[in-house]
Structures are given as structure tokens and as C-alpha cells.
Amino acid sequence: MPVSKCLSRPLSNQTSKILLLMSVRRFVLLAFLFSTPAALAAGAPEVKSAEAVSVSPAKMQLSEKMQALLETITTPDMALQESRKYQQNGQYGLAKIVLQHGIELAQSSGSEYPELSNELEYAMPVLQAKEHLVMGEPDEAEKILQGLAEKFSTDQRRLNEITALLGALSQSRLRASAKLNNERDVARDVRHRLSQYYDEYGVFPNYAELNELLPPGSDLLQNYEIVYFKSVPNAYRLVLRNLNNPKNLLKIQATGLIE
């Protein structure tokens, strides 16, 4: 069909809508292309720079209580003594803050106070590591000691002390492993004897019969004593106390070792 005839024919409603949409889209596109960056940004939400973002005072400074405490510490020597009090109570975070305050006091007066730096960087971490060892937390102790070994690799005196503590840590792990193995052996043998009794009589023993089955001072219980036992025909619960460590209780029941 000739083009002239196409143009002369009236447009349908659908065609009119399509052309209208095309015109609107073209207008928007042109407006976008020829708008300045400032004009485009005018309607956008405001974005603050990193410097303009405010930080709450609580995140920027110490608590008022801590600030008041630090104001009472006016000399490096006072800082060292106060820090050691916190360390004795296991409050290492507070001890660190006080030590840092003491270092700032020394610097502001133009003097040197190496005892504070030694306490912060070496003596206090060593004390923490020893505490972890005593508490039976060898992994935490090792983490601290390995960090100190790297930091003071050229200081032979300190390195010797760190190496000695790492040796004590290894011994602690061996003792813990032996203790665990001993508990498992005892629990296994006790369960075996009670199972044998059950197979023979069809019930578990009562307390008097248990003392005959597991007599105090026997090879099996040479490091343990019975502190609790309760049984029903097809189940039991037994608690043994370690004679070398009274706080250590070994709990056994018909289903096995209870953690």
C-alpha cells in the first residue's frame, strides 16, 4: 500500500496509545541526557561523607565512671599499681585501659616509664596465659604465648620464659588426656561389671550388692569412691568422686558416660 494512503488513514486507538507512549519515553530520555549532574542530584537522597557521619559519644569515649576513675590516677606509678589490682581480680580489660592511661601520663610529662610498657605488652599477657593454664584452657594459653614468642623472638630472656610456659602447656595437655582416658577406662569397666551382674540375675544390684561388686579400694576404684547410686530393675545411675580431685565427679548410667 502506498505511504500516502497509509498516512491519510485515521489512526486506531491502539496505534495512538503506542505513539503517545513512544513520545513520552523519548521526552524522558532526552531530558535525562541533557540534564546537568547537579540537576540530576537535586532530587536524590543526600549522602553524607564519612567525615560527616556522626558517631555516638558512647562509642568515642570511655564511660563517665571510667573517666572519673582515670582522673584520680595522676601519676604513672599510680597507674601501674591500680592496673595490678585489676589483674589480680582477672579484670584485664580495665587493667589495660589504666596502663594505657599511665603511658599517656608519662608521655605528656616528657618522661619515660618502661615498667608500664613492659606490663602492658609482656607481664600482663604472661599472667593471663598462666591463668588459662590453671583453669584448664590450654588453647587460650597457647594463643597468647605463641603471640608473645613471635613478638619477643629476639629477647632471649623473655623467650626462655615463654618457652618454659609452652612446655608446661604441653604437660598440661598430656595430663588432661591421661585423666580423660582414665575416666573412660573406669566407666567402661564399671559398666561391664554391672552388665555382667544384670545378665546373671536379670536386675541391677542394690547399694549393698554394689559394694560387694565394686569394693572400696579395689584396683578399679583405687582413685575413686562411690558417692551416689540408684537402681531399678533395668536401669541405674552411679556417681564416683575422684579422690585426687574431689570436685571431679564421674557420672555413669545404664546408657553410658554422662558428660
Coordinates of N, CA, C and O in Angstrom, one line a residue, residues 22-118:
M22 N 5.5 6.2 23.1 CA 6.9 6.4 22.5 C 7.3 7.9 22.7 O 8.5 8.1 22.9
S23 N 6.4 8.8 22.5 CA 6.7 10.2 22.7 C 7.1 10.5 24.1 O 8.1 11.3 24.4
V24 N 6.4 10.0 25.1 CA 6.7 10.2 26.5 C 8.1 9.6 26.8 O 8.9 10.3 27.5
R25 N 8.4 8.4 26.4 CA 9.7 7.8 26.6 C 10.8 8.6 26.0 O 11.9 8.7 26.6
R26 N 10.6 9.1 24.8 CA 11.6 9.9 24.1 C 11.9 11.1 24.8 O 13.0 11.6 25.0
F27 N 10.8 11.8 25.4 CA 11.0 13.0 26.1 C 11.8 12.8 27.4 O 12.7 13.6 27.7
V28 N 11.4 11.7 28.1 CA 12.2 11.4 29.3 C 13.6 11.1 29.1 O 14.5 11.6 29.8
L29 N 13.9 10.4 28.0 CA 15.3 10.0 27.7 C 16.1 11.3 27.3 O 17.2 11.5 27.8
L30 N 15.5 12.2 26.5 CA 16.2 13.4 26.1 C 16.4 14.3 27.4 O 17.5 14.9 27.5
A31 N 15.4 14.3 28.2 CA 15.6 15.2 29.4 C 16.7 14.7 30.3 O 17.5 15.4 30.9
F32 N 16.8 13.3 30.4 CA 17.9 12.7 31.2 C 19.3 13.0 30.6 O 20.2 13.4 31.2
L33 N 19.4 12.9 29.2 CA 20.7 13.1 28.5 C 21.2 14.5 28.7 O 22.4 14.8 28.8
F34 N 20.2 15.5 28.7 CA 20.7 16.9 28.6 C 20.6 17.5 30.0 O 20.8 18.7 30.1
S35 N 20.2 16.8 31.0 CA 20.2 17.4 32.4 C 21.6 17.4 32.9 O 22.5 16.5 32.7
T36 N 21.9 18.4 33.7 CA 23.3 18.5 34.3 C 23.3 17.6 35.6 O 22.3 17.3 36.1
P37 N 24.5 17.2 35.9 CA 24.7 16.4 37.1 C 24.0 17.0 38.4 O 23.5 16.3 39.2
A38 N 24.2 18.3 38.5 CA 23.6 19.0 39.7 C 22.1 18.9 39.7 O 21.5 18.6 40.7
A39 N 21.5 18.9 38.5 CA 20.0 18.8 38.4 C 19.6 17.4 38.7 O 18.6 17.2 39.3
L40 N 20.4 16.4 38.2 CA 20.0 15.1 38.5 C 20.1 14.7 40.0 O 19.4 14.0 40.5
A41 N 21.1 15.3 40.6 CA 21.4 15.0 42.0 C 20.4 15.8 42.9 O 20.3 15.4 44.1
A42 N 19.7 16.8 42.4 CA 18.9 17.6 43.2 C 17.8 16.8 43.9 O 17.4 17.0 45.0
G43 N 17.2 15.8 43.2 CA 16.1 15.0 43.7 C 16.6 13.8 44.4 O 15.7 13.0 45.0
A44 N 17.9 13.5 44.4 CA 18.4 12.3 45.0 C 18.5 12.5 46.5 O 18.7 13.6 47.0
P45 N 18.4 11.4 47.3 CA 18.6 11.5 48.8 C 20.1 11.9 49.1 O 21.0 11.5 48.4
E46 N 20.2 12.7 50.1 CA 21.5 13.2 50.5 C 22.4 12.2 51.0 O 22.0 11.4 51.9
V47 N 23.6 12.0 50.6 CA 24.6 11.1 51.1 C 25.7 11.8 51.8 O 26.4 12.6 51.2
K48 N 25.9 11.5 53.0 CA 26.9 12.2 53.8 C 28.3 11.5 53.6 O 28.3 10.3 53.5
S49 N 29.3 12.3 53.7 CA 30.7 11.7 53.6 C 31.0 11.1 54.9 O 30.3 11.2 55.9
A50 N 32.1 10.3 54.8 CA 32.5 9.5 56.0 C 32.8 10.5 57.2 O 32.5 10.2 58.3
E51 N 33.3 11.7 56.9 CA 33.6 12.6 57.9 C 32.3 13.2 58.5 O 32.3 13.6 59.7
A52 N 31.3 13.3 57.7 CA 30.1 13.9 58.2 C 29.2 13.0 59.0 O 28.3 13.4 59.7
V53 N 29.4 11.7 58.9 CA 28.6 10.7 59.7 C 29.0 10.9 61.2 O 30.1 10.7 61.5
S54 N 28.0 11.1 62.0 CA 28.2 11.3 63.4 C 28.4 10.0 64.1 O 27.7 9.0 63.7
V55 N 29.2 9.9 65.1 CA 29.4 8.7 65.9 C 28.9 9.1 67.4 O 29.3 10.1 67.9
S56 N 28.2 8.2 68.0 CA 27.6 8.5 69.3 C 28.8 8.6 70.3 O 29.8 7.9 70.2
P57 N 28.7 9.6 71.2 CA 29.8 9.8 72.2 C 30.2 8.5 72.9 O 31.3 8.3 73.3
A58 N 29.2 7.6 73.2 CA 29.5 6.4 73.9 C 30.5 5.6 73.2 O 31.3 4.8 73.9
K59 N 30.5 5.6 71.9 CA 31.5 4.8 71.1 C 32.8 5.5 71.0 O 33.8 4.8 70.7
M60 N 32.9 6.8 71.2 CA 34.1 7.5 71.1 C 34.9 7.7 72.3 O 36.1 7.9 72.3
Q61 N 34.2 7.5 73.5 CA 34.9 7.8 74.7 C 34.5 6.7 75.8 O 33.6 6.0 75.6
L62 N 35.3 6.7 76.8 CA 35.0 5.8 77.9 C 33.8 6.2 78.7 O 33.3 7.3 78.6
S63 N 33.3 5.3 79.5 CA 32.1 5.7 80.3 C 32.5 6.7 81.3 O 33.7 6.9 81.6
E64 N 31.5 7.4 81.8 CA 31.8 8.5 82.8 C 32.4 7.9 84.0 O 33.3 8.6 84.6
K65 N 32.0 6.7 84.4 CA 32.6 6.1 85.6 C 34.0 5.8 85.4 O 34.9 6.1 86.3
M66 N 34.4 5.3 84.2 CA 35.8 5.0 83.9 C 36.6 6.3 83.8 O 37.8 6.4 84.3
Q67 N 36.0 7.3 83.2 CA 36.7 8.6 83.1 C 37.0 9.2 84.5 O 38.1 9.7 84.8
A68 N 36.0 9.1 85.4 CA 36.2 9.6 86.7 C 37.3 8.8 87.5 O 38.1 9.4 88.2
L69 N 37.4 7.5 87.2 CA 38.4 6.7 87.8 C 39.8 7.1 87.3 O 40.7 7.3 88.1
L70 N 39.9 7.3 86.0 CA 41.2 7.7 85.4 C 41.7 9.1 85.9 O 42.9 9.4 86.0
E71 N 40.7 10.0 86.2 CA 41.1 11.3 86.7 C 41.7 11.2 88.1 O 42.5 12.1 88.5
T72 N 41.4 10.2 88.8 CA 42.0 10.0 90.2 C 43.5 9.4 90.1 O 44.2 9.4 91.0
I73 N 43.8 8.9 88.9 CA 45.1 8.3 88.7 C 46.0 9.4 88.0 O 45.8 9.7 86.8
T74 N 46.9 10.0 88.8 CA 47.6 11.2 88.3 C 49.0 11.0 88.0 O 49.7 11.9 87.5
T75 N 49.6 9.8 88.3 CA 51.0 9.5 88.0 C 51.1 8.1 87.4 O 50.2 7.3 87.6
P76 N 52.2 7.9 86.6 CA 52.4 6.6 86.0 C 52.5 5.5 87.1 O 52.0 4.4 86.9
D77 N 53.1 5.8 88.2 CA 53.2 4.8 89.3 C 51.9 4.4 89.8 O 51.6 3.2 90.0
M78 N 51.0 5.3 90.0 CA 49.6 5.0 90.4 C 48.9 4.1 89.4 O 48.2 3.2 89.7
A79 N 49.1 4.4 88.1 CA 48.5 3.6 87.1 C 49.0 2.2 87.1 O 48.2 1.2 87.0
L80 N 50.3 2.0 87.4 CA 50.8 0.6 87.4 C 50.2 -0.1 88.6 O 49.8 -1.3 88.4
Q81 N 50.1 0.5 89.7 CA 49.6 -0.2 90.9 C 48.1 -0.5 90.8 O 47.7 -1.6 91.1
E82 N 47.3 0.4 90.2 CA 45.9 0.2 90.0 C 45.7 -0.9 89.0 O 44.8 -1.7 89.2
S83 N 46.5 -0.9 88.0 CA 46.4 -1.9 87.0 C 46.6 -3.3 87.5 O 45.9 -4.3 87.2
R84 N 47.6 -3.5 88.4 CA 47.9 -4.8 89.0 C 46.7 -5.2 89.9 O 46.5 -6.4 90.0
K85 N 46.0 -4.3 90.5 CA 44.9 -4.7 91.3 C 43.8 -5.3 90.5 O 43.2 -6.3 90.8
Y86 N 43.6 -4.7 89.3 CA 42.6 -5.2 88.4 C 43.0 -6.6 87.8 O 42.2 -7.5 87.7
Q87 N 44.3 -6.7 87.6 CA 44.8 -8.0 87.1 C 44.6 -9.1 88.1 O 44.2 -10.2 87.7
Q88 N 44.8 -8.8 89.4 CA 44.6 -9.8 90.4 C 43.1 -10.3 90.5 O 42.9 -11.4 90.9
N89 N 42.2 -9.4 90.1 CA 40.8 -9.8 90.0 C 40.4 -10.4 88.7 O 39.2 -10.6 88.5
G90 N 41.3 -10.5 87.8 CA 41.0 -11.0 86.4 C 40.4 -10.0 85.5 O 39.8 -10.4 84.5
Q91 N 40.4 -8.7 85.9 CA 39.8 -7.7 85.1 C 40.8 -7.1 84.1 O 41.3 -6.0 84.3
Y92 N 41.2 -7.9 83.1 CA 42.3 -7.5 82.3 C 42.0 -6.3 81.3 O 42.9 -5.6 80.9
G93 N 40.7 -6.2 81.0 CA 40.3 -5.1 80.1 C 40.5 -3.8 80.8 O 41.0 -2.8 80.2
L94 N 40.1 -3.7 82.1 CA 40.2 -2.5 82.8 C 41.7 -2.2 83.1 O 42.2 -1.1 83.1
A95 N 42.4 -3.3 83.4 CA 43.9 -3.1 83.6 C 44.6 -2.5 82.4 O 45.5 -1.7 82.6
K96 N 44.2 -2.9 81.2 CA 44.8 -2.4 80.0 C 44.5 -0.9 79.9 O 45.4 -0.2 79.5
I97 N 43.3 -0.5 80.1 CA 42.9 0.9 80.0 C 43.7 1.7 80.9 O 44.2 2.8 80.6
V98 N 43.9 1.3 82.2 CA 44.6 2.0 83.2 C 46.1 2.1 82.8 O 46.7 3.2 82.9
L99 N 46.7 1.0 82.2 CA 48.1 1.1 81.8 C 48.2 2.1 80.6 O 49.2 2.8 80.6
Q100 N 47.3 2.1 79.7 CA 47.4 3.0 78.6 C 47.3 4.4 79.1 O 48.0 5.3 78.6
H101 N 46.5 4.6 80.1 CA 46.4 6.0 80.7 C 47.7 6.4 81.3 O 48.1 7.5 81.2
G102 N 48.3 5.4 82.0 CA 49.6 5.7 82.6 C 50.7 6.1 81.6 O 51.5 7.0 81.8
I103 N 50.7 5.4 80.5 CA 51.6 5.7 79.4 C 51.4 7.1 78.9 O 52.3 7.8 78.6
E104 N 50.1 7.5 78.7 CA 49.8 8.8 78.3 C 50.3 9.9 79.3 O 50.8 10.9 78.9
L105 N 50.1 9.6 80.6 CA 50.6 10.5 81.6 C 52.1 10.7 81.5 O 52.7 11.8 81.6
A106 N 52.8 9.6 81.3 CA 54.3 9.6 81.2 C 54.7 10.4 80.0 O 55.6 11.3 80.0
Q107 N 54.1 10.2 78.8 CA 54.4 10.9 77.6 C 54.1 12.4 77.7 O 54.9 13.2 77.2
S108 N 53.0 12.7 78.4 CA 52.7 14.2 78.5 C 53.6 14.9 79.4 O 53.8 16.1 79.2
S109 N 54.3 14.2 80.3 CA 55.3 14.9 81.1 C 56.7 14.8 80.5 O 57.7 15.3 81.1
G110 N 56.8 14.2 79.4 CA 58.1 14.1 78.7 C 59.0 13.1 79.3 O 60.2 13.1 79.1
S111 N 58.5 12.2 80.2 CA 59.3 11.2 80.9 C 59.1 9.8 80.3 O 58.1 9.6 79.6
E112 N 60.0 8.9 80.6 CA 59.8 7.5 80.2 C 59.5 6.6 81.4 O 60.1 6.8 82.4
Y113 N 58.6 5.7 81.2 CA 58.3 4.8 82.2 C 58.1 3.4 81.7 O 57.0 2.9 81.4
P114 N 59.3 2.8 81.4 CA 59.3 1.5 80.7 C 58.5 0.4 81.4 O 58.1 -0.6 80.8
E115 N 58.4 0.5 82.8 CA 57.6 -0.5 83.5 C 56.2 -0.7 83.0 O 55.6 -1.8 83.0
L116 N 55.6 0.4 82.6 CA 54.2 0.4 82.1 C 54.1 -0.3 80.8 O 53.2 -1.2 80.6
S117 N 55.0 0.0 79.9 CA 55.0 -0.7 78.6 C 55.3 -2.2 78.8 O 54.7 -3.1 78.1
N118 N 56.2 -2.6 79.7 CA 56.5 -4.0 79.9 C 55.3 -4.7 80.5 O 55.0 -5.8 80.1

